[in-house]
Short mmCIF file of C-alpha atoms and ligand atoms in Angstrom, two decimals:
data_model
loop_
_atom_site.label_atom_id
_atom_site.label_comp_id
_atom_site.label_asym_id
_atom_site.label_seq_id
_atom_site.Cartn_x
_atom_site.Cartn_y
_atom_site.Cartn_z
CA MET A 1 60.91 -49.14 20.76
CA PRO A 2 64.07 -47.63 19.29
CA GLY A 3 67.46 -48.31 20.86
CA THR A 4 67.21 -52.07 21.09
CA ASP A 5 67.52 -54.78 18.41
CA HIS A 6 64.21 -56.35 19.42
CA ASP A 7 61.42 -55.57 21.87
CA ILE A 8 61.31 -59.16 23.06
CA VAL A 9 63.69 -62.13 22.89
CA ILE A 10 61.97 -65.47 23.45
CA SER A 11 64.31 -68.22 24.60
CA GLY A 12 62.72 -71.51 23.48
CA GLY A 13 60.70 -72.56 20.46
CA GLY A 14 58.68 -75.41 21.97
CA VAL A 15 54.92 -75.17 21.79
CA ALA A 16 54.99 -72.48 24.49
CA GLY A 17 57.73 -70.35 22.90
CA LEU A 18 56.14 -70.56 19.45
CA SER A 19 52.75 -69.55 20.89
CA ALA A 20 54.35 -66.58 22.63
CA ALA A 21 56.11 -65.53 19.40
CA ALA A 22 52.82 -65.67 17.46
CA LEU A 23 50.95 -63.82 20.18
CA PHE A 24 53.39 -60.96 20.78
CA GLY A 25 54.19 -60.78 17.06
CA THR A 26 50.52 -60.45 16.17
CA ALA A 27 50.24 -57.69 18.79
CA GLY A 28 52.93 -55.77 16.85
CA PHE A 29 56.04 -56.29 19.04
CA ARG A 30 59.42 -56.94 17.37
CA VAL A 31 60.23 -60.48 18.43
CA LEU A 32 63.28 -62.74 18.15
CA CYS A 33 62.57 -66.40 19.02
CA VAL A 34 65.51 -68.84 19.23
CA ASP A 35 65.81 -72.56 19.91
CA PRO A 36 68.86 -74.80 19.37
CA ALA A 37 66.59 -77.73 18.36
CA PRO A 38 64.76 -77.19 15.04
CA PRO A 39 61.06 -78.13 15.44
CA VAL A 40 60.05 -81.63 14.26
CA THR A 41 56.86 -81.09 12.26
CA GLU A 42 56.00 -84.61 11.03
CA ARG A 43 54.18 -87.24 13.08
CA ASP A 44 56.39 -90.23 12.25
CA ALA A 45 59.78 -88.46 12.10
CA ALA A 46 62.41 -89.33 14.73
CA GLY A 47 62.09 -87.07 17.76
CA SER A 48 58.53 -85.93 17.00
CA ASP A 49 56.49 -84.94 20.07
CA LEU A 50 53.72 -87.54 20.28
CA ARG A 51 51.94 -85.83 23.15
CA THR A 52 48.75 -84.00 22.40
CA THR A 53 47.47 -80.82 23.98
CA ALA A 54 43.88 -80.35 25.03
CA PHE A 55 43.34 -76.59 24.74
CA LEU A 56 40.64 -75.47 27.14
CA GLN A 57 38.24 -72.62 26.30
CA PRO A 58 40.34 -69.63 27.54
CA ALA A 59 43.44 -70.97 25.74
CA GLN A 60 41.50 -71.30 22.49
CA ALA A 61 40.52 -67.61 22.67
CA LEU A 62 44.18 -66.67 23.03
CA LEU A 63 45.23 -68.86 20.08
CA ASP A 64 42.61 -67.02 18.05
CA ARG A 65 44.15 -63.70 19.08
CA ALA A 66 47.55 -65.02 17.90
CA GLY A 67 46.12 -65.77 14.44
CA LEU A 68 46.62 -69.49 15.10
CA TRP A 69 43.13 -70.85 15.62
CA PRO A 70 41.95 -70.73 11.96
CA ARG A 71 44.96 -72.95 11.10
CA LEU A 72 44.40 -75.35 14.00
CA ALA A 73 40.61 -75.72 14.00
CA PRO A 74 40.41 -78.14 11.02
CA HIS A 75 42.71 -80.61 12.85
CA ALA A 76 41.15 -80.38 16.32
CA ALA A 77 38.99 -82.99 18.05
CA GLU A 78 36.31 -81.51 20.33
CA LEU A 79 36.11 -82.54 24.00
CA ARG A 80 32.49 -82.39 25.15
CA THR A 81 32.52 -84.82 28.08
CA MET A 82 35.15 -85.61 30.73
CA ARG A 83 34.53 -89.15 31.99
CA ILE A 84 36.17 -90.23 35.25
CA VAL A 85 36.25 -93.96 35.84
CA ASP A 86 37.36 -95.66 39.04
CA ALA A 87 38.64 -99.19 38.41
CA GLY A 88 40.35 -99.52 41.79
CA GLY A 89 38.46 -102.61 43.00
CA GLU A 90 39.65 -106.23 43.12
CA ALA A 91 39.51 -106.67 39.31
CA PRO A 92 40.49 -103.95 36.77
CA GLU A 93 36.86 -103.24 35.91
CA PRO A 94 34.93 -99.96 36.04
CA ARG A 95 33.15 -99.75 39.41
CA LEU A 96 32.25 -96.04 39.27
CA VAL A 97 31.74 -93.99 36.08
CA ARG A 98 30.95 -90.26 36.29
CA ASP A 99 30.51 -87.91 33.33
CA PHE A 100 31.18 -84.17 33.48
CA ASN A 101 29.37 -82.58 30.50
CA SER A 102 30.41 -79.25 29.01
CA SER A 103 26.70 -78.53 28.35
CA ASP A 104 26.27 -78.15 32.16
CA ILE A 105 28.31 -74.94 32.09
CA SER A 106 28.14 -73.60 28.49
CA GLY A 107 27.05 -74.46 24.95
CA ARG A 108 30.69 -74.92 23.89
CA PRO A 109 33.07 -77.89 24.24
CA PHE A 110 35.45 -77.99 27.25
CA GLY A 111 38.32 -77.92 24.82
CA TRP A 112 39.96 -79.10 21.61
CA ASN A 113 42.70 -81.71 21.34
CA LEU A 114 45.63 -81.39 18.91
CA PRO A 115 48.87 -83.33 18.41
CA ASN A 116 51.98 -81.38 19.53
CA TRP A 117 53.94 -82.11 16.30
CA LEU A 118 51.08 -80.56 14.29
CA LEU A 119 50.96 -77.54 16.59
CA ARG A 120 54.65 -76.94 15.86
CA ARG A 121 54.03 -77.19 12.08
CA GLU A 122 51.14 -74.72 12.10
CA MET A 123 52.84 -72.33 14.53
CA VAL A 124 56.02 -72.15 12.46
CA SER A 125 53.88 -71.38 9.35
CA ARG A 126 52.10 -68.62 11.26
CA LEU A 127 55.44 -67.04 12.24
CA ASP A 128 56.41 -66.98 8.53
CA GLU A 129 53.48 -64.58 7.97
CA LEU A 130 54.71 -62.09 10.57
CA PRO A 131 57.45 -59.77 9.26
CA ASN A 132 58.18 -58.47 12.78
CA VAL A 133 59.00 -61.99 14.10
CA ASP A 134 62.44 -63.46 13.51
CA PHE A 135 62.37 -67.21 14.30
CA ARG A 136 65.85 -68.75 14.35
CA PRO A 137 65.82 -72.52 14.88
CA GLY A 138 69.31 -73.92 15.39
CA THR A 139 70.40 -71.05 17.66
CA GLY A 140 70.12 -70.99 21.44
CA THR A 141 70.57 -68.44 24.20
CA ARG A 142 73.86 -68.75 26.09
CA ALA A 143 74.15 -65.86 28.54
CA LEU A 144 72.13 -63.01 29.97
CA PHE A 145 73.18 -59.60 31.22
CA THR A 146 70.52 -57.22 32.49
CA ARG A 147 70.38 -53.72 33.81
CA GLU A 148 67.47 -51.48 34.68
CA SER A 149 66.89 -50.22 31.13
CA GLU A 150 67.45 -53.34 28.97
CA ALA A 151 68.62 -56.94 28.67
CA ARG A 152 71.53 -58.24 26.59
CA VAL A 153 71.25 -61.83 25.48
CA THR A 154 74.28 -63.70 24.14
CA LEU A 155 73.28 -66.28 21.53
CA ASP A 156 75.32 -69.42 20.99
CA ASP A 157 76.63 -68.10 17.65
CA GLY A 158 78.33 -65.35 19.70
CA GLN A 159 75.94 -62.55 18.70
CA ILE A 160 74.79 -60.22 21.47
CA THR A 161 71.26 -58.93 21.05
CA ARG A 162 69.62 -56.12 23.06
CA CYS A 163 65.96 -56.12 24.05
CA LYS A 164 63.48 -54.80 26.60
CA LEU A 165 62.08 -58.13 27.73
CA VAL A 166 63.32 -61.71 27.72
CA ILE A 167 60.60 -64.37 27.81
CA ALA A 168 62.05 -67.61 29.16
CA ALA A 169 60.11 -70.43 27.45
CA ASP A 170 63.11 -72.76 27.44
CA GLY A 171 61.63 -75.68 29.36
CA ARG A 172 61.96 -77.23 32.80
CA ALA A 173 65.77 -76.80 32.96
CA SER A 174 65.43 -73.22 31.64
CA PRO A 175 68.89 -71.70 31.01
CA MET A 176 67.43 -68.17 31.15
CA ARG A 177 65.76 -68.87 34.51
CA ARG A 178 69.13 -70.04 35.84
CA ALA A 179 70.89 -67.03 34.36
CA ALA A 180 68.37 -64.81 36.14
CA GLY A 181 69.19 -66.62 39.41
CA ILE A 182 65.62 -67.80 40.03
CA ASP A 183 65.35 -70.98 42.10
CA VAL A 184 62.70 -73.74 41.85
CA SER A 185 61.10 -76.19 44.24
CA THR A 186 60.70 -79.70 42.83
CA THR A 187 58.61 -82.71 43.91
CA ARG A 188 59.37 -86.15 42.49
CA TYR A 189 56.91 -89.05 42.44
CA GLY A 190 59.07 -91.90 41.07
CA GLN A 191 56.55 -91.92 38.25
CA LYS A 192 56.68 -91.73 34.44
CA ALA A 193 54.09 -91.19 31.70
CA LEU A 194 53.84 -93.15 28.47
CA ALA A 195 52.37 -91.08 25.64
CA PHE A 196 51.16 -92.65 22.38
CA ALA A 197 48.19 -92.86 19.99
CA VAL A 198 45.74 -95.75 19.62
CA THR A 199 42.83 -96.77 17.42
CA HIS A 200 39.79 -98.59 18.79
CA PRO A 201 36.58 -100.14 17.40
CA ILE A 202 34.16 -98.22 19.67
CA PRO A 203 33.89 -94.46 18.81
CA HIS A 204 34.95 -92.00 21.52
CA ASP A 205 31.99 -89.66 20.86
CA ASN A 206 34.15 -86.70 21.95
CA VAL A 207 34.50 -88.11 25.46
CA SER A 208 37.84 -87.75 27.26
CA THR A 209 38.21 -90.68 29.67
CA GLU A 210 40.43 -90.84 32.77
CA ILE A 211 40.65 -94.31 34.34
CA HIS A 212 42.03 -94.62 37.89
CA ARG A 213 43.36 -97.83 39.41
CA SER A 214 46.91 -97.43 40.81
CA GLY A 215 50.23 -95.98 39.65
CA GLY A 216 48.48 -92.95 38.09
CA PRO A 217 45.66 -92.25 35.65
CA PHE A 218 45.24 -93.87 32.23
CA THR A 219 43.74 -91.14 30.04
CA LEU A 220 42.27 -91.39 26.54
CA VAL A 221 41.76 -88.05 24.78
CA PRO A 222 39.85 -87.93 21.46
CA LEU A 223 41.74 -87.42 18.21
CA PRO A 224 40.29 -87.18 14.69
CA ASP A 225 39.97 -90.62 13.02
CA HIS A 226 43.26 -92.29 12.04
CA GLU A 227 43.25 -94.33 8.81
CA GLY A 228 39.44 -94.54 8.99
CA LEU A 229 39.29 -95.75 12.60
CA PRO A 230 38.31 -93.93 15.81
CA SER A 231 41.50 -92.76 17.47
CA SER A 232 42.63 -91.37 20.83
CA ALA A 233 45.80 -90.03 22.39
CA VAL A 234 46.77 -91.95 25.52
CA VAL A 235 48.73 -90.79 28.55
CA TRP A 236 49.43 -93.74 30.87
CA MET A 237 51.10 -92.87 34.15
CA GLU A 238 52.80 -95.60 36.18
CA ASP A 239 55.55 -96.07 38.75
CA GLY A 240 58.86 -95.52 36.92
CA PRO A 241 60.14 -99.14 36.56
CA GLU A 242 56.71 -100.35 35.43
CA ALA A 243 56.46 -97.57 32.82
CA LEU A 244 59.89 -98.50 31.44
CA ARG A 245 58.90 -102.19 31.32
CA LEU A 246 55.72 -101.30 29.40
CA ALA A 247 57.67 -99.12 26.97
CA GLY A 248 59.96 -102.05 26.12
CA ILE A 249 57.63 -105.07 25.76
CA PRO A 250 56.61 -106.37 22.29
CA VAL A 251 53.62 -104.60 20.72
CA PRO A 252 51.07 -107.50 20.99
CA GLU A 253 51.83 -107.85 24.74
CA PHE A 254 51.63 -104.10 25.20
CA GLU A 255 48.28 -103.97 23.38
CA ALA A 256 46.89 -106.70 25.66
CA GLU A 257 48.09 -104.86 28.79
CA MET A 258 46.81 -101.46 27.73
CA SER A 259 43.42 -102.88 26.70
CA ALA A 260 43.08 -104.44 30.17
CA ARG A 261 44.21 -101.18 31.86
CA SER A 262 41.58 -99.26 29.82
CA ALA A 263 38.96 -101.63 31.30
CA HIS A 264 38.06 -102.45 27.65
CA LEU A 265 35.86 -99.33 27.55
CA TYR A 266 36.54 -98.71 23.84
CA GLY A 267 37.17 -102.35 22.84
CA PRO A 268 40.66 -103.74 22.14
CA LEU A 269 43.20 -100.91 21.68
CA THR A 270 45.66 -100.98 18.76
CA LEU A 271 48.94 -99.04 19.04
CA ALA A 272 49.08 -96.39 16.28
CA SER A 273 52.37 -94.60 17.03
CA ARG A 274 55.71 -94.95 18.84
CA ARG A 275 55.63 -95.08 22.65
CA SER A 276 57.33 -92.06 24.28
CA VAL A 277 58.24 -91.84 27.98
CA TRP A 278 58.10 -88.64 30.09
CA PRO A 279 59.32 -88.15 33.68
CA ILE A 280 56.63 -86.78 36.00
CA ILE A 281 57.43 -84.01 38.47
CA THR A 282 55.88 -80.94 40.00
CA GLN A 283 58.20 -77.95 39.81
CA VAL A 284 57.41 -74.32 40.54
CA ALA A 285 59.79 -71.37 40.22
CA LYS A 286 60.15 -69.22 43.36
CA ARG A 287 59.34 -66.13 41.26
CA MET A 288 57.67 -65.66 37.86
CA SER A 289 60.05 -62.86 36.91
CA GLY A 290 63.45 -61.27 37.45
CA GLN A 291 65.07 -58.11 36.11
CA ARG A 292 63.84 -57.81 32.47
CA VAL A 293 62.94 -61.55 32.46
CA ALA A 294 59.51 -63.21 32.56
CA LEU A 295 59.22 -66.98 33.00
CA VAL A 296 56.42 -68.79 31.16
CA ALA A 297 55.32 -72.42 30.73
CA GLU A 298 57.64 -75.19 31.96
CA ALA A 299 60.39 -72.69 32.75
CA ALA A 300 57.99 -71.49 35.48
CA HIS A 301 55.87 -74.56 36.29
CA VAL A 302 55.80 -78.26 35.50
CA VAL A 303 52.80 -80.33 36.63
CA PRO A 304 51.75 -83.96 36.10
CA PRO A 305 49.56 -84.30 32.99
CA ILE A 306 46.19 -84.38 34.74
CA GLY A 307 43.19 -82.29 33.69
CA ALA A 308 45.08 -80.77 30.72
CA GLN A 309 46.48 -78.00 32.91
CA GLY A 310 50.15 -77.71 31.79
CA LEU A 311 50.08 -75.72 28.59
CA ASN A 312 46.78 -74.09 29.50
CA MET A 313 48.47 -72.55 32.55
CA SER A 314 51.26 -71.46 30.20
CA LEU A 315 48.83 -69.66 27.93
CA ALA A 316 47.35 -67.96 31.00
CA ASP A 317 50.92 -66.71 31.76
CA MET A 318 51.13 -65.28 28.26
CA ARG A 319 47.72 -63.65 28.44
CA ALA A 320 48.69 -61.87 31.69
CA LEU A 321 52.03 -60.73 30.24
CA LEU A 322 50.48 -59.55 26.96
CA GLU A 323 47.84 -57.51 28.76
CA LEU A 324 50.51 -55.79 30.86
CA ALA A 325 52.67 -55.15 27.77
CA GLU A 326 49.79 -53.76 25.70
CA ALA A 327 48.65 -51.51 28.55
CA ALA A 328 52.08 -49.81 28.74
CA PRO A 329 54.26 -50.67 25.72
CA ALA A 330 56.74 -47.89 26.54
CA ARG A 331 57.43 -49.58 29.89
CA LEU A 332 57.85 -53.07 28.41
CA GLY A 333 59.82 -55.27 30.79
CA ASP A 334 60.49 -52.62 33.46
CA GLY A 335 60.61 -53.45 37.17
CA ALA A 336 57.00 -52.51 37.90
CA MET A 337 55.72 -54.61 34.99
CA MET A 338 57.80 -57.64 36.00
CA ASP A 339 56.59 -57.35 39.62
CA ALA A 340 52.97 -57.06 38.46
CA TYR A 341 53.39 -60.18 36.31
CA HIS A 342 54.80 -62.12 39.26
CA ARG A 343 51.95 -61.01 41.53
CA GLN A 344 49.25 -61.84 38.97
CA ARG A 345 50.47 -65.36 38.22
CA HIS A 346 52.45 -66.83 41.10
CA ALA A 347 49.69 -67.49 43.64
CA GLU A 348 47.46 -68.98 40.94
CA VAL A 349 50.28 -71.22 39.63
CA CYS A 350 51.12 -72.45 43.17
CA ALA A 351 47.45 -73.21 43.91
CA ARG A 352 46.97 -75.16 40.69
CA ALA A 353 50.23 -77.08 41.13
CA ALA A 354 49.17 -78.03 44.70
CA GLY A 355 45.73 -79.20 43.48
CA ILE A 356 47.21 -81.34 40.68
CA ASP A 357 49.80 -82.78 43.11
CA LEU A 358 46.93 -83.96 45.35
CA LEU A 359 44.99 -85.50 42.44
CA ASN A 360 48.13 -87.29 41.27
CA ARG A 361 48.89 -88.72 44.72
CA ALA A 362 45.27 -89.93 44.99
CA SER A 363 45.52 -91.64 41.60
CA GLN A 364 48.90 -93.23 42.40
CA MET A 365 47.63 -95.02 45.55
CA HIS A 366 48.12 -98.78 45.70
CA ALA A 367 46.41 -99.72 49.00
CA ARG A 368 42.81 -100.89 48.55
CA PRO A 369 41.25 -98.90 51.45
CA LEU A 370 42.74 -95.69 50.04
CA ARG A 371 41.46 -96.54 46.57
CA ASP A 372 38.00 -97.10 48.06
CA ALA A 373 38.16 -93.71 49.80
CA ARG A 374 39.15 -92.12 46.48
CA ALA A 375 36.06 -93.58 44.76
CA MET A 376 33.84 -92.30 47.59
CA GLY A 377 35.40 -88.83 47.27
CA LEU A 378 34.71 -88.72 43.54
CA ASN A 379 31.14 -89.82 44.12
CA ALA A 380 30.61 -87.15 46.79
CA ILE A 381 31.93 -84.35 44.54
CA TYR A 382 29.82 -85.54 41.66
CA SER A 383 26.58 -85.84 43.63
CA LEU A 384 26.49 -82.13 44.50
CA ALA A 385 25.62 -80.27 41.28
CA PRO A 386 26.96 -76.83 42.38
CA VAL A 387 30.28 -78.38 43.50
CA ARG A 388 30.47 -80.32 40.25
CA ARG A 389 29.91 -77.16 38.18
CA ALA A 390 32.43 -75.18 40.26
CA MET A 391 35.04 -77.92 39.73
CA MET A 392 34.45 -77.78 35.97
CA GLN A 393 34.78 -73.97 35.91
CA MET A 394 37.99 -74.16 37.94
CA GLY A 395 39.39 -76.88 35.70
CA LEU A 396 38.85 -74.64 32.68
CA GLY A 397 40.70 -71.78 34.34
CA ALA A 398 37.57 -69.66 33.93
CA ARG A 399 38.13 -68.23 37.42
CA ASP A 400 41.66 -66.95 36.87
C1 FAD B 1 52.68 -86.87 28.69
C2 FAD B 1 52.28 -85.43 28.76
C3 FAD B 1 51.04 -85.01 28.30
C4 FAD B 1 50.65 -83.65 28.38
N1 FAD B 1 49.39 -83.27 27.97
C5 FAD B 1 49.00 -81.96 28.12
C6 FAD B 1 47.67 -81.50 27.75
O1 FAD B 1 46.82 -82.27 27.29
N2 FAD B 1 47.35 -80.20 27.91
C7 FAD B 1 48.25 -79.30 28.41
O2 FAD B 1 47.92 -78.11 28.56
N3 FAD B 1 49.52 -79.67 28.74
C8 FAD B 1 49.89 -80.99 28.61
N4 FAD B 1 51.16 -81.38 28.97
C9 FAD B 1 52.12 -80.36 29.34
C10 FAD B 1 52.68 -79.71 28.07
O3 FAD B 1 53.02 -80.69 27.12
C11 FAD B 1 53.86 -78.89 28.43
O4 FAD B 1 53.43 -77.90 29.34
C12 FAD B 1 54.45 -78.20 27.24
O5 FAD B 1 54.72 -79.06 26.18
C13 FAD B 1 55.74 -77.58 27.68
O6 FAD B 1 56.13 -76.75 26.73
P1 FAD B 1 57.39 -75.81 26.87
O7 FAD B 1 57.44 -75.12 25.55
O8 FAD B 1 57.35 -75.02 28.12
O9 FAD B 1 58.65 -76.79 27.10
P2 FAD B 1 59.43 -77.66 26.04
O10 FAD B 1 58.53 -78.37 25.12
O11 FAD B 1 60.39 -78.47 26.86
O12 FAD B 1 60.22 -76.59 25.18
C14 FAD B 1 61.36 -75.94 25.65
C15 FAD B 1 62.21 -75.57 24.45
O13 FAD B 1 63.30 -74.79 24.90
C16 FAD B 1 64.41 -75.12 24.10
N5 FAD B 1 65.67 -74.71 24.74
C17 FAD B 1 66.41 -75.38 25.65
N6 FAD B 1 67.53 -74.68 25.91
C18 FAD B 1 67.48 -73.54 25.17
C19 FAD B 1 68.35 -72.42 25.02
N7 FAD B 1 69.52 -72.32 25.66
N8 FAD B 1 67.98 -71.43 24.18
C20 FAD B 1 66.80 -71.49 23.51
N9 FAD B 1 65.95 -72.54 23.61
C21 FAD B 1 66.28 -73.55 24.44
C22 FAD B 1 64.31 -76.62 23.90
O14 FAD B 1 65.04 -77.05 22.75
C23 FAD B 1 62.80 -76.79 23.73
O15 FAD B 1 62.40 -76.77 22.36
C24 FAD B 1 51.55 -82.72 28.92
C25 FAD B 1 52.81 -83.13 29.38
C26 FAD B 1 53.17 -84.48 29.33
C27 FAD B 1 54.51 -84.92 29.89
#
């Protein structure tokens, strides 16, 4: 597309922005991706992202299209079973265990789990292979000026760059979303998530386990073995003050508390990384797009980490945007394309955010009668095979 410096400027080089750069770059668009924070690509370095991402089936197909999957596959742990455990009774013991097996709906795993720091490393290497992608860590976007025919983005080194489409992948406080004047609605839960890695004596057998008691779910997601021992990524959601207390107590005390909270399902848990703390909110932008601007990932939607929906919804944003762009490259970023993107994604994003909000509130409940009702609800869903299969399909995003 002559006349502009780039076809697309991506604001943000987190996992979402890097995925978008690889995807649109592989499709042949001229892409500039900027982020003021250079990516941390080593597990134990200060500031590394210790969360993991469980990529569900549709997301994996998109990563393949971006030339990323062959790099990621050797490091991925398969998720073949989702185990939901209710430990909401008197004692923190499993009183209801229900397995959702991927073999009920297809011969493939539900998904593949990968550490976020490793995703950044492999994604940056992929961008190095693409001559039409200019990735500039250390530079951010500062201002946005749009008109009907193009966008002008001011970078924080003072350079003004012209493009057809700005993809805002600059996180939950998205400067490009603000510059485009798009509002958000936010729900707070007074809740935080601890994210860290553990090793355990009992193998996970590719089972992802979500244990509900109160305060929020305690989730173990399979990782490849760590130093010869079975390993899992843990996301432990709790009321804010309790999460901060847990993040600060000495390691032996923390290990005792987390082993009890895991209902000892995989034996005593040993901490195998730093503990990182994440605030939990639901936030949805009022629109998915503005003039020459498309919002993706946390710039558009933030959800509690339940059912591995966050980044998978983000990849669904990118798939929708890519299909529109490839269908009419000469109209990249025009008003009709931006409206179509909003229409395709917004209702789906709102519905998913509402569903996850409900699940989170159910998991947070402290009162015993409510916890009992939750266990009965899970049992009822599970007992009806067609409902169970439909829930699994929906969770995968296979009914987008
Ligand atoms: C504990 C936890 C566990 C999770 N587990 C899962 C999971 O298993 N599966 C899943 O799908 N999702 C999961 N999620 C959600 C997922 O991690 C997020 O959706 C995803 O990391 C968000 O990525 P992002 O790139 O949108 O935002 P961010 O990672 O916040 O990236 C935004 C980037 O924008 C940059 N930026 C800021 N300002 C500017 C600027 N002016 N110019 C340019 N760049 C800028 C920032 O430096 C940053 O690098 C989890 C979330 C949490 C909290």
